[in-house]
mmCIF file of C-alpha atoms in Angstrom:
data_model
loop_
_atom_site.group_PDB
_atom_site.id
_atom_site.type_symbol
_atom_site.label_atom_id
_atom_site.label_comp_id
_atom_site.label_asym_id
_atom_site.label_seq_id
_atom_site.Cartn_x
_atom_site.Cartn_y
_atom_site.Cartn_z
ATOM 1 C CA GLN E 1 -10.165 -19.815 36.285
ATOM 2 C CA SER E 2 -13.910 -19.139 36.241
ATOM 3 C CA ALA E 3 -15.094 -15.854 37.717
ATOM 4 C CA LEU E 4 -16.554 -15.888 41.206
ATOM 5 C CA THR E 5 -20.342 -15.459 41.305
ATOM 6 C CA GLN E 6 -21.793 -12.230 42.668
ATOM 7 C CA PRO E 7 -25.323 -10.833 42.366
ATOM 8 C CA ALA E 8 -25.507 -8.289 39.568
ATOM 9 C CA SER E 9 -27.138 -5.694 41.781
ATOM 10 C CA VAL E 10 -28.249 -4.954 45.316
ATOM 11 C CA SER E 11 -29.945 -1.925 46.781
ATOM 12 C CA GLY E 12 -30.748 -0.412 50.132
ATOM 13 C CA SER E 13 -31.914 2.772 51.764
ATOM 14 C CA PRO E 14 -29.665 5.111 53.727
ATOM 15 C CA GLY E 15 -29.000 3.720 57.195
ATOM 16 C CA GLN E 16 -29.850 0.154 56.247
ATOM 17 C CA SER E 17 -27.458 -2.782 55.929
ATOM 18 C CA ILE E 18 -26.808 -4.841 52.824
ATOM 19 C CA THR E 19 -24.830 -7.984 52.145
ATOM 20 C CA ILE E 20 -23.136 -8.970 48.908
ATOM 21 C CA SER E 21 -22.309 -12.622 48.388
ATOM 22 C CA CYS E 22 -19.395 -14.056 46.455
ATOM 23 C CA THR E 23 -19.485 -17.745 45.600
ATOM 24 C CA GLY E 24 -16.470 -19.642 44.410
ATOM 25 C CA THR E 25 -15.246 -23.201 44.581
ATOM 26 C CA SER E 26 -13.157 -25.419 46.795
ATOM 27 C CA SER E 27 -10.180 -24.404 44.627
ATOM 28 C CA ASP E 28 -10.340 -20.725 45.492
ATOM 29 C CA VAL E 29 -12.670 -19.226 48.124
ATOM 30 C CA GLY E 30 -13.032 -22.547 49.933
ATOM 31 C CA SER E 31 -9.312 -23.269 50.060
ATOM 32 C CA TYR E 32 -7.890 -19.981 51.269
ATOM 33 C CA ASN E 33 -8.769 -17.288 53.785
ATOM 34 C CA LEU E 34 -7.582 -14.822 51.164
ATOM 35 C CA VAL E 35 -10.690 -13.094 49.875
ATOM 36 C CA SER E 36 -10.485 -9.364 49.327
ATOM 37 C CA TRP E 37 -13.131 -6.842 48.390
ATOM 38 C CA TYR E 38 -12.842 -3.741 46.229
ATOM 39 C CA GLN E 39 -15.068 -0.713 45.772
ATOM 40 C CA GLN E 40 -15.068 1.023 42.401
ATOM 41 C CA HIS E 41 -16.746 4.292 41.559
ATOM 42 C CA PRO E 42 -17.399 5.097 37.875
ATOM 43 C CA GLY E 43 -14.243 6.003 36.019
ATOM 44 C CA LYS E 44 -12.042 5.357 39.047
ATOM 45 C CA ALA E 45 -9.550 2.696 40.032
ATOM 46 C CA PRO E 46 -10.703 0.029 42.483
ATOM 47 C CA LYS E 47 -10.246 0.763 46.174
ATOM 48 C CA PHE E 48 -9.135 -1.943 48.602
ATOM 49 C CA MET E 49 -11.801 -2.421 51.290
ATOM 50 C CA ILE E 50 -11.347 -5.839 52.910
ATOM 51 C CA TYR E 51 -8.516 -8.384 52.913
ATOM 52 C CA GLU E 52 -8.047 -11.908 54.234
ATOM 53 C CA GLY E 53 -11.796 -12.225 54.414
ATOM 54 C CA ASN E 54 -12.528 -9.921 57.319
ATOM 55 C CA LYS E 55 -9.720 -7.428 57.840
ATOM 56 C CA ARG E 56 -9.952 -3.738 57.019
ATOM 57 C CA PRO E 57 -7.009 -1.705 55.719
ATOM 58 C CA SER E 58 -6.333 1.462 57.640
ATOM 59 C CA GLY E 59 -8.674 4.240 56.645
ATOM 60 C CA VAL E 60 -11.590 2.023 55.659
ATOM 61 C CA SER E 61 -14.772 2.631 57.640
ATOM 62 C CA ASP E 62 -15.800 -0.017 60.168
ATOM 63 C CA ARG E 63 -19.199 0.000 58.467
ATOM 64 C CA PHE E 64 -17.593 -2.454 56.034
ATOM 65 C CA SER E 65 -17.116 -6.027 57.195
ATOM 66 C CA GLY E 66 -16.397 -9.373 55.607
ATOM 67 C CA SER E 67 -16.994 -13.011 56.365
ATOM 68 C CA LYS E 68 -16.700 -16.426 54.791
ATOM 69 C CA SER E 69 -18.464 -19.754 55.056
ATOM 70 C CA GLY E 70 -17.359 -22.642 52.915
ATOM 71 C CA ASN E 71 -17.080 -21.553 49.303
ATOM 72 C CA THR E 72 -18.975 -18.296 49.840
ATOM 73 C CA ALA E 73 -17.605 -14.986 51.065
ATOM 74 C CA SER E 74 -19.734 -11.996 51.985
ATOM 75 C CA LEU E 75 -19.348 -8.252 52.292
ATOM 76 C CA THR E 76 -21.695 -6.398 54.622
ATOM 77 C CA ILE E 77 -22.116 -2.646 54.597
ATOM 78 C CA SER E 78 -23.987 -1.238 57.568
ATOM 79 C CA GLY E 79 -25.427 2.225 57.941
ATOM 80 C CA LEU E 80 -25.607 2.736 54.184
ATOM 81 C CA GLN E 81 -24.559 6.161 52.955
ATOM 82 C CA ALA E 82 -25.009 7.787 49.565
ATOM 83 C CA GLU E 83 -21.269 7.617 48.884
ATOM 84 C CA ASP E 84 -21.353 3.832 49.216
ATOM 85 C CA GLU E 85 -23.112 3.657 45.855
ATOM 86 C CA ALA E 86 -20.555 1.943 43.635
ATOM 87 C CA ASP E 87 -19.568 -1.363 42.090
ATOM 88 C CA TYR E 88 -18.114 -3.979 44.441
ATOM 89 C CA TYR E 89 -15.831 -6.834 43.469
ATOM 90 C CA CYS E 90 -14.637 -9.812 45.435
ATOM 91 C CA CYS E 91 -11.277 -11.368 44.671
ATOM 92 C CA SER E 92 -9.915 -14.703 45.834
ATOM 93 C CA TYR E 93 -6.463 -16.197 45.723
ATOM 94 C CA ALA E 94 -6.675 -19.361 43.636
ATOM 95 C CA GLY E 95 -3.267 -20.917 44.261
ATOM 96 C CA ASN E 96 0.006 -20.861 42.287
ATOM 97 C CA THR E 97 0.069 -17.037 42.414
ATOM 98 C CA THR E 98 -3.173 -16.679 40.486
ATOM 99 C CA TRP E 99 -6.276 -14.744 41.451
ATOM 100 C CA VAL E 100 -9.902 -14.717 40.380
ATOM 101 C CA PHE E 101 -12.360 -11.836 40.614
ATOM 102 C CA GLY E 102 -16.106 -11.851 40.922
ATOM 103 C CA GLY E 103 -18.289 -10.429 38.184
ATOM 104 C CA GLY E 104 -19.106 -7.387 40.283
ATOM 105 C CA THR E 105 -22.183 -6.103 42.092
ATOM 106 C CA LYS E 106 -23.735 -2.696 41.527
ATOM 107 C CA LEU E 107 -24.898 -1.190 44.803
ATOM 108 C CA THR E 108 -27.663 1.373 44.558
ATOM 109 C CA VAL E 109 -28.486 3.545 47.566
ATOM 110 C CA LEU E 110 -32.151 4.403 47.203
ATOM 111 C CA GLU G 1 2.621 8.108 48.861
ATOM 112 C CA VAL G 2 2.430 5.074 46.598
ATOM 113 C CA GLN G 3 1.982 6.037 42.955
ATOM 114 C CA LEU G 4 1.540 3.781 39.963
ATOM 115 C CA VAL G 5 1.264 5.382 36.528
ATOM 116 C CA GLU G 6 0.456 3.265 33.509
ATOM 117 C CA SER G 7 1.230 4.231 29.925
ATOM 118 C CA GLY G 8 1.367 2.715 26.467
ATOM 119 C CA GLY G 9 -2.306 2.116 25.807
ATOM 120 C CA ASP G 10 -3.371 2.674 22.215
ATOM 121 C CA LEU G 11 -5.569 1.576 19.330
ATOM 122 C CA VAL G 12 -4.107 -1.520 17.693
ATOM 123 C CA GLN G 13 -5.313 -3.887 15.002
ATOM 124 C CA PRO G 14 -6.158 -7.531 15.750
ATOM 125 C CA GLY G 15 -2.996 -9.599 15.623
ATOM 126 C CA GLY G 16 -0.881 -6.620 16.573
ATOM 127 C CA SER G 17 1.401 -5.994 19.540
ATOM 128 C CA LEU G 18 1.648 -3.405 22.288
ATOM 129 C CA ARG G 19 3.854 -2.848 25.319
ATOM 130 C CA LEU G 20 2.422 -1.335 28.467
ATOM 131 C CA SER G 21 4.542 0.295 31.149
ATOM 132 C CA CYS G 22 3.897 1.142 34.784
ATOM 133 C CA ALA G 23 6.098 3.647 36.595
ATOM 134 C CA ALA G 24 6.192 3.148 40.355
ATOM 135 C CA SER G 25 7.140 5.648 43.043
ATOM 136 C CA GLY G 26 6.686 6.254 46.748
ATOM 137 C CA PHE G 27 7.812 2.804 47.856
ATOM 138 C CA THR G 28 10.685 0.354 47.481
ATOM 139 C CA PHE G 29 9.585 -1.178 44.181
ATOM 140 C CA SER G 30 12.086 -4.035 44.333
ATOM 141 C CA SER G 31 10.485 -5.367 47.528
ATOM 142 C CA TYR G 32 6.991 -5.895 46.171
ATOM 143 C CA SER G 33 5.276 -8.290 43.816
ATOM 144 C CA MET G 34 3.165 -6.697 41.101
ATOM 145 C CA ASN G 35 0.214 -7.526 38.892
ATOM 146 C CA TRP G 36 -1.687 -6.473 35.809
ATOM 147 C CA VAL G 37 -5.485 -6.482 36.048
ATOM 148 C CA ARG G 38 -7.804 -5.492 33.208
ATOM 149 C CA GLN G 39 -11.377 -4.313 32.836
ATOM 150 C CA ALA G 40 -13.231 -4.503 29.537
ATOM 151 C CA PRO G 41 -15.642 -1.626 28.863
ATOM 152 C CA GLY G 42 -18.678 -1.982 31.115
ATOM 153 C CA LYS G 43 -17.417 -5.295 32.472
ATOM 154 C CA GLY G 44 -15.786 -6.622 35.619
ATOM 155 C CA LEU G 45 -12.200 -6.940 36.726
ATOM 156 C CA GLU G 46 -10.002 -9.745 35.392
ATOM 157 C CA TRP G 47 -6.619 -10.634 36.857
ATOM 158 C CA VAL G 48 -4.080 -10.927 34.012
ATOM 159 C CA SER G 49 -0.578 -11.573 35.330
ATOM 160 C CA TYR G 50 1.688 -11.620 38.402
ATOM 161 C CA ILE G 51 5.414 -11.155 38.901
ATOM 162 C CA SER G 52 7.307 -11.583 42.161
ATOM 163 C CA SER G 53 9.684 -8.953 43.481
ATOM 164 C CA SER G 54 12.740 -10.642 42.000
ATOM 165 C CA SER G 55 10.975 -11.931 38.870
ATOM 166 C CA ASP G 56 11.536 -15.555 39.897
ATOM 167 C CA THR G 57 7.822 -16.326 39.958
ATOM 168 C CA ILE G 58 5.540 -15.341 37.081
ATOM 169 C CA SER G 59 1.986 -16.414 36.376
ATOM 170 C CA TYR G 60 -0.708 -15.661 33.799
ATOM 171 C CA ALA G 61 -4.427 -16.028 33.353
ATOM 172 C CA ASP G 62 -5.310 -18.766 30.875
ATOM 173 C CA SER G 63 -6.866 -16.133 28.598
ATOM 174 C CA VAL G 64 -3.482 -14.490 27.920
ATOM 175 C CA LYS G 65 -0.995 -17.321 28.453
ATOM 176 C CA GLY G 66 1.380 -17.642 25.516
ATOM 177 C CA ARG G 67 0.515 -14.179 24.181
ATOM 178 C CA PHE G 68 1.390 -11.792 27.014
ATOM 179 C CA THR G 69 4.692 -11.441 28.861
ATOM 180 C CA ILE G 70 5.118 -9.635 32.171
ATOM 181 C CA SER G 71 8.492 -8.235 33.208
ATOM 182 C CA ARG G 72 10.003 -5.652 35.503
ATOM 183 C CA ASP G 73 13.113 -3.519 35.831
ATOM 184 C CA ASN G 74 13.762 -2.872 39.506
ATOM 185 C CA ALA G 75 16.531 -0.392 38.666
ATOM 186 C CA LYS G 76 14.000 1.715 36.776
ATOM 187 C CA ASN G 77 11.099 1.104 39.190
ATOM 188 C CA SER G 78 9.046 -0.094 36.256
ATOM 189 C CA LEU G 79 6.663 -2.898 35.391
ATOM 190 C CA TYR G 80 5.868 -3.962 31.842
ATOM 191 C CA LEU G 81 3.352 -6.027 29.916
ATOM 192 C CA GLN G 82 4.244 -7.116 26.390
ATOM 193 C CA MET G 83 1.055 -8.027 24.565
ATOM 194 C CA ASN G 84 1.254 -9.975 21.297
ATOM 195 C CA SER G 85 -1.345 -11.535 18.995
ATOM 196 C CA LEU G 86 -3.945 -9.120 20.330
ATOM 197 C CA ARG G 87 -7.608 -9.988 19.961
ATOM 198 C CA ASP G 88 -10.797 -7.928 20.068
ATOM 199 C CA GLU G 89 -11.518 -9.375 23.514
ATOM 200 C CA ASP G 90 -8.288 -7.901 24.876
ATOM 201 C CA THR G 91 -9.862 -4.448 24.632
ATOM 202 C CA ALA G 92 -9.839 -3.103 28.187
ATOM 203 C CA VAL G 93 -8.421 -0.660 30.664
ATOM 204 C CA TYR G 94 -5.239 -2.239 32.010
ATOM 205 C CA TYR G 95 -4.339 -1.522 35.619
ATOM 206 C CA CYS G 96 -0.979 -1.951 37.261
ATOM 207 C CA ALA G 97 -1.582 -3.169 40.837
ATOM 208 C CA ARG G 98 0.629 -3.804 43.821
ATOM 209 C CA PHE G 99 -0.558 -6.774 45.829
ATOM 210 C CA GLY G 100 0.672 -10.230 46.708
ATOM 211 C CA VAL G 101 -0.592 -13.415 48.288
ATOM 212 C CA TYR G 102 -0.514 -11.995 51.821
ATOM 213 C CA SER G 103 -1.034 -8.283 51.430
ATOM 214 C CA SER G 104 -2.557 -5.896 53.919
ATOM 215 C CA SER G 105 -2.514 -3.214 51.228
ATOM 216 C CA SER G 106 -3.348 -3.033 47.554
ATOM 217 C CA HIS G 107 -2.503 -0.060 45.376
ATOM 218 C CA TRP G 108 -3.653 0.483 41.815
ATOM 219 C CA GLY G 109 -2.834 2.932 39.068
ATOM 220 C CA GLN G 110 -5.466 4.821 37.104
ATOM 221 C CA GLY G 111 -5.192 2.478 34.141
ATOM 222 C CA THR G 112 -4.376 2.744 30.451
ATOM 223 C CA LEU G 113 -6.848 1.934 27.682
ATOM 224 C CA VAL G 114 -6.018 -0.674 25.075
ATOM 225 C CA THR G 115 -8.400 -0.874 22.125
ATOM 226 C CA VAL G 116 -8.073 -3.747 19.664
ATOM 227 C CA SER G 117 -10.034 -3.019 16.523
ATOM 228 C CA SER G 118 -9.667 -2.953 12.781
#
């Protein structure tokens, strides 16, 4: 149950696109199309942004998209906005009703 | 509207015990699996435990196995986490979260702070 690997920080200017990677193993990310992504603003609960790798819950902007290749999942945010500045976490199902989160990535909008 | 409200967080000494509760409303609690997820101060999220809708499937992270016990009372729309043999590293905000293996939604409470310190 080792944490998934995410970059500690990424940054971008308003209007630009950024991508956050999330690397796991063949036991979690690589085995299941069950990666989700969460956005967390300081002092707030995480917000569900992407599920099953590339699906958006209702109400989530289509500027957020997800993908997966092998043991690595990615979250792309296009048309960066100031309110996108937050921490982002990936989460993968790891079998036997267990989950593993990434270490988190701090997104700074310059 | 789905609401999850955690309670029971407190300051406890190492080796002590604490029971967290999560009151659910706005949905049919007995139909959904539930989880506890924690976040140490300034750190990332860590999945802690899962319980199926009927309590027939339960799982734990290795870091808490043998010390923590998850349970639920569907008649009271409540989820619980009994935490024993607490360690400094258990200090965290504990979130109650509704999600399962195939979930198109994921709802979280605002969390309750557990501090383990002498």
